[in-house]
PDB file of C-alpha atoms and ligand atoms in Angstrom:
ATOM      1  CA  MET C  21     140.067 -48.765 -44.711  1.00  0.00           C
ATOM      2  CA  ILE C  22     138.450 -45.780 -45.202  1.00  0.00           C
ATOM      3  CA  ILE C  23     138.587 -43.843 -48.473  1.00  0.00           C
ATOM      4  CA  ILE C  24     139.132 -40.369 -48.277  1.00  0.00           C
ATOM      5  CA  ASP C  25     136.145 -38.570 -49.619  1.00  0.00           C
ATOM      6  CA  GLY C  26     137.487 -35.675 -51.268  1.00  0.00           C
ATOM      7  CA  LYS C  27     134.472 -34.384 -52.962  1.00  0.00           C
ATOM      8  CA  GLU C  28     132.793 -34.001 -49.787  1.00  0.00           C
ATOM      9  CA  ILE C  29     135.598 -32.173 -48.144  1.00  0.00           C
ATOM     10  CA  ALA C  30     135.727 -29.827 -50.882  1.00  0.00           C
ATOM     11  CA  SER C  31     132.462 -29.390 -51.023  1.00  0.00           C
ATOM     12  CA  LYS C  32     132.058 -28.132 -46.734  1.00  0.00           C
ATOM     13  CA  VAL C  33     135.317 -25.508 -47.461  1.00  0.00           C
ATOM     14  CA  LYS C  34     133.657 -23.917 -50.204  1.00  0.00           C
ATOM     15  CA  GLU C  35     130.257 -23.482 -47.631  1.00  0.00           C
ATOM     16  CA  GLU C  36     132.832 -22.281 -45.004  1.00  0.00           C
ATOM     17  CA  ILE C  37     134.574 -19.768 -47.537  1.00  0.00           C
ATOM     18  CA  SER C  38     131.064 -19.162 -49.063  1.00  0.00           C
ATOM     19  CA  GLU C  39     130.134 -17.438 -45.491  1.00  0.00           C
ATOM     20  CA  GLU C  40     132.647 -16.029 -45.425  1.00  0.00           C
ATOM     21  CA  VAL C  41     132.037 -13.902 -48.147  1.00  0.00           C
ATOM     22  CA  ASN C  42     128.149 -13.687 -46.601  1.00  0.00           C
ATOM     23  CA  LYS C  43     129.906 -11.680 -43.709  1.00  0.00           C
ATOM     24  CA  ILE C  44     133.016  -9.724 -45.789  1.00  0.00           C
ATOM     25  CA  LYS C  45     128.943  -9.226 -47.958  1.00  0.00           C
ATOM     26  CA  ALA C  46     127.103  -8.049 -45.077  1.00  0.00           C
ATOM     27  CA  LYS C  47     130.009  -5.358 -43.336  1.00  0.00           C
ATOM     28  CA  GLY C  48     130.525  -3.849 -46.930  1.00  0.00           C
ATOM     29  CA  GLY C  49     133.250  -5.216 -47.766  1.00  0.00           C
ATOM     30  CA  LYS C  50     135.350  -6.156 -51.037  1.00  0.00           C
ATOM     31  CA  ILE C  51     134.335  -9.451 -52.456  1.00  0.00           C
ATOM     32  CA  PRO C  52     137.468 -11.409 -53.301  1.00  0.00           C
ATOM     33  CA  HIS C  53     137.747 -11.180 -57.230  1.00  0.00           C
ATOM     34  CA  LEU C  54     140.204 -13.848 -59.359  1.00  0.00           C
ATOM     35  CA  ALA C  55     140.767 -13.268 -62.273  1.00  0.00           C
ATOM     36  CA  ALA C  56     141.868 -16.157 -65.367  1.00  0.00           C
ATOM     37  CA  ILE C  57     144.293 -16.158 -68.529  1.00  0.00           C
ATOM     38  CA  LEU C  58     143.263 -18.644 -70.744  1.00  0.00           C
ATOM     39  CA  VAL C  59     145.351 -18.559 -74.355  1.00  0.00           C
ATOM     40  CA  GLY C  60     144.311 -20.363 -77.013  1.00  0.00           C
ATOM     41  CA  ASN C  61     141.481 -23.289 -77.188  1.00  0.00           C
ATOM     42  CA  ASP C  62     143.147 -26.486 -75.305  1.00  0.00           C
ATOM     43  CA  GLY C  63     139.801 -28.384 -74.798  1.00  0.00           C
ATOM     44  CA  ALA C  64     141.568 -29.465 -71.133  1.00  0.00           C
ATOM     45  CA  SER C  65     142.876 -25.890 -70.331  1.00  0.00           C
ATOM     46  CA  GLN C  66     139.191 -24.747 -70.665  1.00  0.00           C
ATOM     47  CA  THR C  67     137.745 -27.356 -68.632  1.00  0.00           C
ATOM     48  CA  TYR C  68     139.653 -26.496 -66.126  1.00  0.00           C
ATOM     49  CA  VAL C  69     139.475 -22.775 -66.184  1.00  0.00           C
ATOM     50  CA  ASN C  70     135.433 -23.079 -66.364  1.00  0.00           C
ATOM     51  CA  SER C  71     134.598 -25.158 -63.279  1.00  0.00           C
ATOM     52  CA  LYS C  72     137.229 -22.737 -61.651  1.00  0.00           C
ATOM     53  CA  VAL C  73     135.256 -19.481 -63.128  1.00  0.00           C
ATOM     54  CA  LYS C  74     132.757 -21.940 -61.741  1.00  0.00           C
ATOM     55  CA  SER C  75     133.886 -22.649 -58.397  1.00  0.00           C
ATOM     56  CA  CYS C  76     134.137 -18.735 -58.090  1.00  0.00           C
ATOM     57  CA  GLU C  77     130.294 -18.656 -58.752  1.00  0.00           C
ATOM     58  CA  GLN C  78     129.426 -21.055 -55.636  1.00  0.00           C
ATOM     59  CA  VAL C  79     131.557 -19.392 -53.162  1.00  0.00           C
ATOM     60  CA  GLY C  80     130.292 -15.548 -54.050  1.00  0.00           C
ATOM     61  CA  PHE C  81     133.226 -14.487 -55.121  1.00  0.00           C
ATOM     62  CA  LYS C  82     133.811 -12.091 -58.557  1.00  0.00           C
ATOM     63  CA  SER C  83     135.156 -13.882 -61.545  1.00  0.00           C
ATOM     64  CA  THR C  84     137.064 -12.626 -64.797  1.00  0.00           C
ATOM     65  CA  LEU C  85     138.353 -15.381 -67.524  1.00  0.00           C
ATOM     66  CA  ILE C  86     140.190 -13.822 -70.019  1.00  0.00           C
ATOM     67  CA  LYS C  87     141.188 -15.207 -73.433  1.00  0.00           C
ATOM     68  CA  PHE C  88     143.562 -14.770 -75.899  1.00  0.00           C
ATOM     69  CA  GLU C  89     144.591 -16.031 -79.065  1.00  0.00           C
ATOM     70  CA  GLU C  90     146.843 -18.724 -79.694  1.00  0.00           C
ATOM     71  CA  SER C  91     148.976 -16.249 -81.681  1.00  0.00           C
ATOM     72  CA  ILE C  92     149.217 -13.243 -78.727  1.00  0.00           C
ATOM     73  CA  SER C  93     152.733 -12.882 -78.292  1.00  0.00           C
ATOM     74  CA  GLU C  94     155.018 -12.959 -75.398  1.00  0.00           C
ATOM     75  CA  ASN C  95     155.159  -9.342 -74.646  1.00  0.00           C
ATOM     76  CA  GLU C  96     151.839  -8.524 -75.389  1.00  0.00           C
ATOM     77  CA  LEU C  97     151.007 -11.232 -72.656  1.00  0.00           C
ATOM     78  CA  ILE C  98     153.256 -10.124 -70.285  1.00  0.00           C
ATOM     79  CA  ALA C  99     151.913  -6.585 -70.670  1.00  0.00           C
ATOM     80  CA  GLU C 100     148.046  -8.005 -70.484  1.00  0.00           C
ATOM     81  CA  ILE C 101     149.911  -9.452 -66.753  1.00  0.00           C
ATOM     82  CA  GLN C 102     151.427  -6.098 -65.894  1.00  0.00           C
ATOM     83  CA  LYS C 103     148.081  -5.233 -65.842  1.00  0.00           C
ATOM     84  CA  LEU C 104     146.806  -7.570 -63.606  1.00  0.00           C
ATOM     85  CA  ASN C 105     149.293  -6.769 -61.683  1.00  0.00           C
ATOM     86  CA  ASN C 106     147.995  -3.139 -61.187  1.00  0.00           C
ATOM     87  CA  SER C 107     144.571  -3.822 -60.911  1.00  0.00           C
ATOM     88  CA  THR C 108     143.189  -3.081 -57.583  1.00  0.00           C
ATOM     89  CA  GLU C 109     140.231  -5.038 -58.927  1.00  0.00           C
ATOM     90  CA  ILE C 110     141.687  -8.705 -58.976  1.00  0.00           C
ATOM     91  CA  ASP C 111     142.900  -9.727 -56.089  1.00  0.00           C
ATOM     92  CA  GLY C 112     144.414 -12.728 -57.339  1.00  0.00           C
ATOM     93  CA  TYR C 113     144.659 -14.541 -61.234  1.00  0.00           C
ATOM     94  CA  ILE C 114     146.078 -17.384 -62.806  1.00  0.00           C
ATOM     95  CA  VAL C 115     147.935 -17.878 -66.060  1.00  0.00           C
ATOM     96  CA  GLN C 116     146.719 -21.165 -67.210  1.00  0.00           C
ATOM     97  CA  LEU C 117     149.397 -23.800 -68.119  1.00  0.00           C
ATOM     98  CA  PRO C 118     150.402 -25.069 -70.855  1.00  0.00           C
ATOM     99  CA  LEU C 119     151.322 -22.028 -72.273  1.00  0.00           C
ATOM    100  CA  PRO C 120     151.269 -21.897 -76.723  1.00  0.00           C
ATOM    101  CA  LYS C 121     155.179 -23.036 -77.472  1.00  0.00           C
ATOM    102  CA  HIS C 122     156.463 -19.934 -78.379  1.00  0.00           C
ATOM    103  CA  ILE C 123     155.457 -18.138 -74.904  1.00  0.00           C
ATOM    104  CA  ASP C 124     158.051 -18.625 -72.231  1.00  0.00           C
ATOM    105  CA  GLU C 125     156.294 -19.964 -69.356  1.00  0.00           C
ATOM    106  CA  GLU C 126     159.034 -19.178 -66.720  1.00  0.00           C
ATOM    107  CA  LYS C 127     159.301 -15.803 -68.261  1.00  0.00           C
ATOM    108  CA  VAL C 128     155.227 -15.338 -67.458  1.00  0.00           C
ATOM    109  CA  ASN C 129     155.117 -16.237 -63.890  1.00  0.00           C
ATOM    110  CA  MET C 130     158.661 -14.636 -63.429  1.00  0.00           C
ATOM    111  CA  THR C 131     156.264 -11.424 -64.068  1.00  0.00           C
ATOM    112  CA  VAL C 132     153.050 -12.014 -61.866  1.00  0.00           C
ATOM    113  CA  SER C 133     153.258 -10.236 -58.640  1.00  0.00           C
ATOM    114  CA  PRO C 134     153.738 -12.699 -55.561  1.00  0.00           C
ATOM    115  CA  ALA C 135     150.654 -10.869 -53.489  1.00  0.00           C
ATOM    116  CA  LYS C 136     148.465 -12.226 -56.472  1.00  0.00           C
ATOM    117  CA  ASP C 137     150.151 -15.374 -57.113  1.00  0.00           C
ATOM    118  CA  VAL C 138     147.131 -17.263 -56.140  1.00  0.00           C
ATOM    119  CA  ASP C 139     148.806 -20.669 -57.602  1.00  0.00           C
ATOM    120  CA  GLY C 140     151.882 -19.656 -55.205  1.00  0.00           C
ATOM    121  CA  PHE C 141     153.681 -20.860 -58.306  1.00  0.00           C
ATOM    122  CA  HIS C 142     156.194 -17.922 -57.957  1.00  0.00           C
ATOM    123  CA  PRO C 143     159.461 -18.674 -56.558  1.00  0.00           C
ATOM    124  CA  VAL C 144     158.872 -15.925 -54.043  1.00  0.00           C
ATOM    125  CA  ASN C 145     156.299 -18.401 -52.626  1.00  0.00           C
ATOM    126  CA  VAL C 146     157.559 -21.191 -53.190  1.00  0.00           C
ATOM    127  CA  GLY C 147     160.370 -19.794 -51.172  1.00  0.00           C
ATOM    128  CA  ARG C 148     158.618 -18.440 -48.775  1.00  0.00           C
ATOM    129  CA  MET C 149     156.367 -21.395 -48.238  1.00  0.00           C
ATOM    130  CA  SER C 150     159.889 -23.785 -47.740  1.00  0.00           C
ATOM    131  CA  LEU C 151     160.298 -21.073 -44.934  1.00  0.00           C
ATOM    132  CA  GLY C 152     158.072 -21.942 -43.091  1.00  0.00           C
ATOM    133  CA  LEU C 153     156.802 -17.830 -44.101  1.00  0.00           C
ATOM    134  CA  PRO C 154     152.953 -17.144 -44.944  1.00  0.00           C
ATOM    135  CA  ALA C 155     152.646 -18.014 -48.628  1.00  0.00           C
ATOM    136  CA  PHE C 156     150.731 -19.139 -51.705  1.00  0.00           C
ATOM    137  CA  VAL C 157     150.797 -22.638 -51.522  1.00  0.00           C
ATOM    138  CA  SER C 158     150.065 -24.169 -54.479  1.00  0.00           C
ATOM    139  CA  ALA C 159     146.465 -26.143 -54.766  1.00  0.00           C
ATOM    140  CA  THR C 160     147.237 -29.488 -54.853  1.00  0.00           C
ATOM    141  CA  PRO C 161     150.436 -29.748 -52.181  1.00  0.00           C
ATOM    142  CA  ALA C 162     147.744 -27.639 -50.265  1.00  0.00           C
ATOM    143  CA  GLY C 163     144.137 -29.972 -51.059  1.00  0.00           C
ATOM    144  CA  ILE C 164     146.669 -33.072 -49.749  1.00  0.00           C
ATOM    145  CA  MET C 165     147.786 -31.313 -46.156  1.00  0.00           C
ATOM    146  CA  GLU C 166     143.800 -29.978 -45.736  1.00  0.00           C
ATOM    147  CA  LEU C 167     143.132 -33.186 -46.917  1.00  0.00           C
ATOM    148  CA  LEU C 168     145.192 -34.763 -44.273  1.00  0.00           C
ATOM    149  CA  ILE C 169     144.025 -32.607 -41.485  1.00  0.00           C
ATOM    150  CA  ARG C 170     140.713 -32.806 -41.971  1.00  0.00           C
ATOM    151  CA  TYR C 171     140.802 -36.716 -41.227  1.00  0.00           C
ATOM    152  CA  ASN C 172     142.960 -36.320 -38.324  1.00  0.00           C
ATOM    153  CA  ILE C 173     145.755 -38.265 -39.522  1.00  0.00           C
ATOM    154  CA  GLU C 174     148.203 -38.387 -37.841  1.00  0.00           C
ATOM    155  CA  THR C 175     151.333 -37.407 -39.170  1.00  0.00           C
ATOM    156  CA  SER C 176     154.175 -36.063 -36.660  1.00  0.00           C
ATOM    157  CA  GLY C 177     156.525 -38.802 -36.678  1.00  0.00           C
ATOM    158  CA  LYS C 178     155.722 -40.933 -39.646  1.00  0.00           C
ATOM    159  CA  HIS C 179     157.856 -41.615 -42.430  1.00  0.00           C
ATOM    160  CA  CYS C 180     156.769 -40.319 -45.535  1.00  0.00           C
ATOM    161  CA  VAL C 181     157.687 -41.450 -48.476  1.00  0.00           C
ATOM    162  CA  VAL C 182     156.393 -38.841 -50.955  1.00  0.00           C
ATOM    163  CA  LEU C 183     156.898 -40.286 -55.176  1.00  0.00           C
ATOM    164  CA  GLY C 184     158.393 -37.469 -57.349  1.00  0.00           C
ATOM    165  CA  ARG C 185     160.190 -34.382 -57.444  1.00  0.00           C
ATOM    166  CA  SER C 186     157.884 -32.345 -59.460  1.00  0.00           C
ATOM    167  CA  ASN C 187     158.026 -28.098 -58.909  1.00  0.00           C
ATOM    168  CA  ILE C 188     154.073 -28.183 -58.561  1.00  0.00           C
ATOM    169  CA  VAL C 189     153.504 -31.247 -56.810  1.00  0.00           C
ATOM    170  CA  GLY C 190     156.001 -33.510 -55.306  1.00  0.00           C
ATOM    171  CA  ARG C 191     159.182 -30.756 -53.891  1.00  0.00           C
ATOM    172  CA  PRO C 192     156.403 -28.978 -52.500  1.00  0.00           C
ATOM    173  CA  VAL C 193     154.140 -31.118 -50.913  1.00  0.00           C
ATOM    174  CA  SER C 194     157.378 -32.984 -49.462  1.00  0.00           C
ATOM    175  CA  ILE C 195     158.524 -29.268 -47.608  1.00  0.00           C
ATOM    176  CA  LEU C 196     155.165 -29.226 -45.947  1.00  0.00           C
ATOM    177  CA  MET C 197     155.388 -32.256 -44.876  1.00  0.00           C
ATOM    178  CA  SER C 198     158.939 -32.439 -42.971  1.00  0.00           C
ATOM    179  CA  GLN C 199     157.673 -28.237 -41.496  1.00  0.00           C
ATOM    180  CA  LYS C 200     157.651 -28.233 -37.679  1.00  0.00           C
ATOM    181  CA  GLY C 201     153.908 -28.251 -36.576  1.00  0.00           C
ATOM    182  CA  LYS C 202     151.102 -30.620 -35.346  1.00  0.00           C
ATOM    183  CA  ASN C 203     149.655 -31.366 -39.121  1.00  0.00           C
ATOM    184  CA  ALA C 204     153.130 -32.046 -40.530  1.00  0.00           C
ATOM    185  CA  ASN C 205     156.503 -32.557 -38.577  1.00  0.00           C
ATOM    186  CA  SER C 206     157.149 -35.549 -40.870  1.00  0.00           C
ATOM    187  CA  THR C 207     160.419 -37.550 -41.352  1.00  0.00           C
ATOM    188  CA  VAL C 208     159.906 -37.376 -45.170  1.00  0.00           C
ATOM    189  CA  THR C 209     162.142 -38.822 -48.688  1.00  0.00           C
ATOM    190  CA  VAL C 210     162.040 -38.417 -51.315  1.00  0.00           C
ATOM    191  CA  CYS C 211     161.565 -41.312 -54.539  1.00  0.00           C
ATOM    192  CA  HIS C 212     162.061 -40.188 -58.415  1.00  0.00           C
ATOM    193  CA  SER C 213     163.639 -42.280 -61.391  1.00  0.00           C
ATOM    194  CA  GLY C 214     167.305 -42.021 -59.990  1.00  0.00           C
ATOM    195  CA  THR C 215     166.038 -43.490 -56.612  1.00  0.00           C
ATOM    196  CA  LYS C 216     167.224 -47.455 -56.081  1.00  0.00           C
ATOM    197  CA  ASN C 217     165.267 -50.054 -53.774  1.00  0.00           C
ATOM    198  CA  LEU C 218     162.143 -48.457 -54.789  1.00  0.00           C
ATOM    199  CA  LYS C 219     159.739 -50.726 -53.423  1.00  0.00           C
ATOM    200  CA  GLU C 220     161.918 -51.480 -50.179  1.00  0.00           C
ATOM    201  CA  ILE C 221     161.663 -47.990 -49.492  1.00  0.00           C
ATOM    202  CA  CYS C 222     157.749 -47.109 -50.270  1.00  0.00           C
ATOM    203  CA  SER C 223     157.365 -50.571 -48.624  1.00  0.00           C
ATOM    204  CA  SER C 224     158.402 -48.674 -45.329  1.00  0.00           C
ATOM    205  CA  ALA C 225     156.077 -45.426 -45.710  1.00  0.00           C
ATOM    206  CA  ASP C 226     153.653 -44.732 -42.754  1.00  0.00           C
ATOM    207  CA  ILE C 227     152.228 -42.080 -45.460  1.00  0.00           C
ATOM    208  CA  LEU C 228     152.799 -43.106 -49.555  1.00  0.00           C
ATOM    209  CA  ILE C 229     152.174 -39.771 -51.407  1.00  0.00           C
ATOM    210  CA  VAL C 230     152.017 -40.599 -55.159  1.00  0.00           C
ATOM    211  CA  ALA C 231     152.335 -38.341 -57.348  1.00  0.00           C
ATOM    212  CA  ILE C 232     154.903 -39.669 -60.222  1.00  0.00           C
ATOM    213  CA  GLY C 233     152.646 -39.477 -63.070  1.00  0.00           C
ATOM    214  CA  LYS C 234     152.066 -42.903 -64.055  1.00  0.00           C
ATOM    215  CA  PRO C 235     148.997 -45.195 -64.609  1.00  0.00           C
ATOM    216  CA  GLU C 236     148.660 -47.710 -61.576  1.00  0.00           C
ATOM    217  CA  PHE C 237     152.121 -47.421 -61.340  1.00  0.00           C
ATOM    218  CA  VAL C 238     152.465 -48.156 -57.191  1.00  0.00           C
ATOM    219  CA  THR C 239     150.998 -51.889 -56.145  1.00  0.00           C
ATOM    220  CA  ALA C 240     150.448 -53.893 -53.450  1.00  0.00           C
ATOM    221  CA  ASP C 241     153.573 -55.206 -52.884  1.00  0.00           C
ATOM    222  CA  MET C 242     155.218 -51.227 -52.766  1.00  0.00           C
ATOM    223  CA  VAL C 243     152.203 -50.641 -49.607  1.00  0.00           C
ATOM    224  CA  LYS C 244     152.820 -51.167 -45.850  1.00  0.00           C
ATOM    225  CA  THR C 245     149.900 -52.800 -44.093  1.00  0.00           C
ATOM    226  CA  GLY C 246     147.618 -49.444 -42.765  1.00  0.00           C
ATOM    227  CA  ALA C 247     149.674 -47.125 -44.197  1.00  0.00           C
ATOM    228  CA  VAL C 248     147.770 -44.009 -46.051  1.00  0.00           C
ATOM    229  CA  VAL C 249     148.162 -43.896 -49.438  1.00  0.00           C
ATOM    230  CA  ILE C 250     148.112 -40.006 -51.096  1.00  0.00           C
ATOM    231  CA  ASP C 251     147.008 -40.643 -54.933  1.00  0.00           C
ATOM    232  CA  VAL C 252     147.568 -37.749 -57.155  1.00  0.00           C
ATOM    233  CA  GLY C 253     147.699 -39.118 -60.350  1.00  0.00           C
ATOM    234  CA  ILE C 254     144.976 -38.573 -62.927  1.00  0.00           C
ATOM    235  CA  HIS C 255     144.859 -41.003 -66.302  1.00  0.00           C
ATOM    236  CA  ARG C 256     142.433 -41.425 -68.561  1.00  0.00           C
ATOM    237  CA  ILE C 257     142.797 -45.149 -69.974  1.00  0.00           C
ATOM    238  CA  GLU C 258     140.478 -46.541 -72.462  1.00  0.00           C
ATOM    239  CA  ALA C 259     138.118 -48.610 -72.123  1.00  0.00           C
ATOM    240  CA  PRO C 260     135.788 -49.718 -74.426  1.00  0.00           C
ATOM    241  CA  GLU C 261     132.826 -51.585 -72.060  1.00  0.00           C
ATOM    242  CA  THR C 262     131.885 -48.042 -70.669  1.00  0.00           C
ATOM    243  CA  LYS C 263     129.345 -45.871 -72.257  1.00  0.00           C
ATOM    244  CA  SER C 264     132.296 -42.918 -72.448  1.00  0.00           C
ATOM    245  CA  GLY C 265     134.932 -44.830 -73.706  1.00  0.00           C
ATOM    246  CA  PHE C 266     137.914 -43.947 -70.851  1.00  0.00           C
ATOM    247  CA  LYS C 267     137.970 -44.035 -67.495  1.00  0.00           C
ATOM    248  CA  LEU C 268     139.648 -42.749 -64.717  1.00  0.00           C
ATOM    249  CA  LYS C 269     142.917 -43.640 -63.154  1.00  0.00           C
ATOM    250  CA  GLY C 270     145.530 -42.309 -60.578  1.00  0.00           C
ATOM    251  CA  ASP C 271     149.038 -43.976 -60.265  1.00  0.00           C
ATOM    252  CA  VAL C 272     148.225 -46.465 -57.933  1.00  0.00           C
ATOM    253  CA  LYS C 273     146.130 -48.985 -58.445  1.00  0.00           C
ATOM    254  CA  PHE C 274     143.563 -48.724 -56.345  1.00  0.00           C
ATOM    255  CA  ASP C 275     141.637 -52.199 -55.686  1.00  0.00           C
ATOM    256  CA  GLU C 276     144.911 -54.177 -54.129  1.00  0.00           C
ATOM    257  CA  VAL C 277     146.259 -51.345 -52.942  1.00  0.00           C
ATOM    258  CA  ALA C 278     142.716 -50.267 -50.380  1.00  0.00           C
ATOM    259  CA  GLU C 279     142.852 -53.807 -48.815  1.00  0.00           C
ATOM    260  CA  LYS C 280     146.486 -52.549 -47.314  1.00  0.00           C
ATOM    261  CA  CYS C 281     145.892 -49.956 -46.088  1.00  0.00           C
ATOM    262  CA  SER C 282     144.579 -47.627 -43.069  1.00  0.00           C
ATOM    263  CA  TYR C 283     143.482 -44.391 -45.699  1.00  0.00           C
ATOM    264  CA  ILE C 284     142.878 -44.017 -49.567  1.00  0.00           C
ATOM    265  CA  THR C 285     142.362 -41.582 -51.704  1.00  0.00           C
ATOM    266  CA  PRO C 286     140.147 -42.548 -55.131  1.00  0.00           C
ATOM    267  CA  VAL C 287     140.695 -40.943 -58.415  1.00  0.00           C
ATOM    268  CA  PRO C 288     138.341 -39.266 -59.381  1.00  0.00           C
ATOM    269  CA  GLY C 289     137.034 -37.962 -55.874  1.00  0.00           C
ATOM    270  CA  GLY C 290     140.061 -37.602 -54.138  1.00  0.00           C
ATOM    271  CA  VAL C 291     142.998 -35.014 -54.312  1.00  0.00           C
ATOM    272  CA  GLY C 292     141.555 -33.264 -57.370  1.00  0.00           C
ATOM    273  CA  PRO C 293     138.291 -32.002 -55.896  1.00  0.00           C
ATOM    274  CA  MET C 294     140.462 -29.771 -53.090  1.00  0.00           C
ATOM    275  CA  THR C 295     142.676 -28.634 -55.914  1.00  0.00           C
ATOM    276  CA  ILE C 296     139.915 -25.608 -56.802  1.00  0.00           C
ATOM    277  CA  VAL C 297     139.268 -25.663 -53.422  1.00  0.00           C
ATOM    278  CA  SER C 298     142.867 -24.449 -52.336  1.00  0.00           C
ATOM    279  CA  LEU C 299     142.829 -22.059 -54.991  1.00  0.00           C
ATOM    280  CA  LEU C 300     139.410 -20.436 -53.859  1.00  0.00           C
ATOM    281  CA  LYS C 301     141.421 -20.129 -50.264  1.00  0.00           C
ATOM    282  CA  ASN C 302     144.216 -18.231 -51.882  1.00  0.00           C
ATOM    283  CA  THR C 303     142.173 -16.088 -53.518  1.00  0.00           C
ATOM    284  CA  LEU C 304     140.073 -14.962 -50.443  1.00  0.00           C
ATOM    285  CA  ILE C 305     143.363 -15.001 -47.914  1.00  0.00           C
ATOM    286  CA  SER C 306     144.329 -12.329 -51.031  1.00  0.00           C
ATOM    287  CA  ALA C 307     141.691 -10.361 -50.069  1.00  0.00           C
ATOM    288  CA  LYS C 308     142.035 -10.412 -46.413  1.00  0.00           C
ATOM    289  CA  GLY C 309     145.032  -9.131 -47.425  1.00  0.00           C
ATOM    290  CA  GLU C 310     146.839 -12.051 -44.889  1.00  0.00           C
ATOM    291  CA  VAL C 311     150.126 -12.009 -46.834  1.00  0.00           C
ATOM    292  CA  LYS C 312     152.018  -9.920 -46.489  1.00  0.00           C
ATOM    293  CA  PHE C 313     154.988  -9.267 -48.959  1.00  0.00           C
TER     294      PHE C 313
HETATM  295  N1  GUN M  20     147.349 -26.225 -65.353  1.00  0.00           N
HETATM  296  C1  GUN M  20     147.534 -27.848 -64.887  1.00  0.00           C
HETATM  297  N2  GUN M  20     146.912 -27.439 -63.601  1.00  0.00           N
HETATM  298  C2  GUN M  20     147.183 -26.155 -63.477  1.00  0.00           C
HETATM  299  C3  GUN M  20     147.365 -24.677 -62.350  1.00  0.00           C
HETATM  300  O1  GUN M  20     147.182 -25.698 -61.251  1.00  0.00           O
HETATM  301  N3  GUN M  20     147.500 -24.068 -62.357  1.00  0.00           N
HETATM  302  C4  GUN M  20     147.557 -23.464 -64.007  1.00  0.00           C
HETATM  303  N4  GUN M  20     147.679 -22.262 -64.030  1.00  0.00           N
HETATM  304  N5  GUN M  20     147.815 -24.217 -64.801  1.00  0.00           N
HETATM  305  C5  GUN M  20     147.567 -25.422 -64.702  1.00  0.00           C
END
């Protein structure tokens, strides 16, 4: 059994991005510039945004963090987003979610220019991705695909079972895995809360991608011997015996499942580190004008 080291791959990809930035600098080209909008004081959102900004620095990108009070109105926020859409300096930006309740996330998402939507959440990018056209693919699905490629995991003709149908992970990764091409071409089954015979379907998976949002939901009896298991979940579980008082767990019961599979992503250190890297890749692609709208 091989533990997929997302941390190692993420740092390799960052090095590659960094080399590209150096080449751009040497030629006097435009340095990629990512902006992040953060509304309010949510602790987790602040941590995420700070690590996105830090990652930009690591690879030599410019970054701009734009913070607003929780009380900003929807119209004011939309006006700020339009400024970013019109900026010639910013190549891509993200609006960190969740937003305060008085702001309609869908309306905000629709205001983001698809050409700068490096989160890949806008319907234009989701649609383009679904059609196999050049697009900004959202960070977690793109990170999962990158891990499979970097570990040379055979996907063509395999049965891939995706647990979860969320707009940001389950649905897009199921589409990517079923697309034509060497690094996809799987036969995909998407399971969700309405699925019957879940255990039976999971047990038939060559590749099991779990994004169900329930700690340690997948147990060894649901996994075929030799399967590849990708765990997207991340949960803080109270653990009084540890110094911090908590442990991070995925959607998969790691110890017992690991014994049965050929490859598995750990939590933490599996899919998680790849998400920021995907965001950086999208920003680089945007700066280079490689996705045309
Ligand atoms: N909140 C949690 N994950 C994400 C993400 O990937 N992008 C944005 N914009 N907000 C998030």
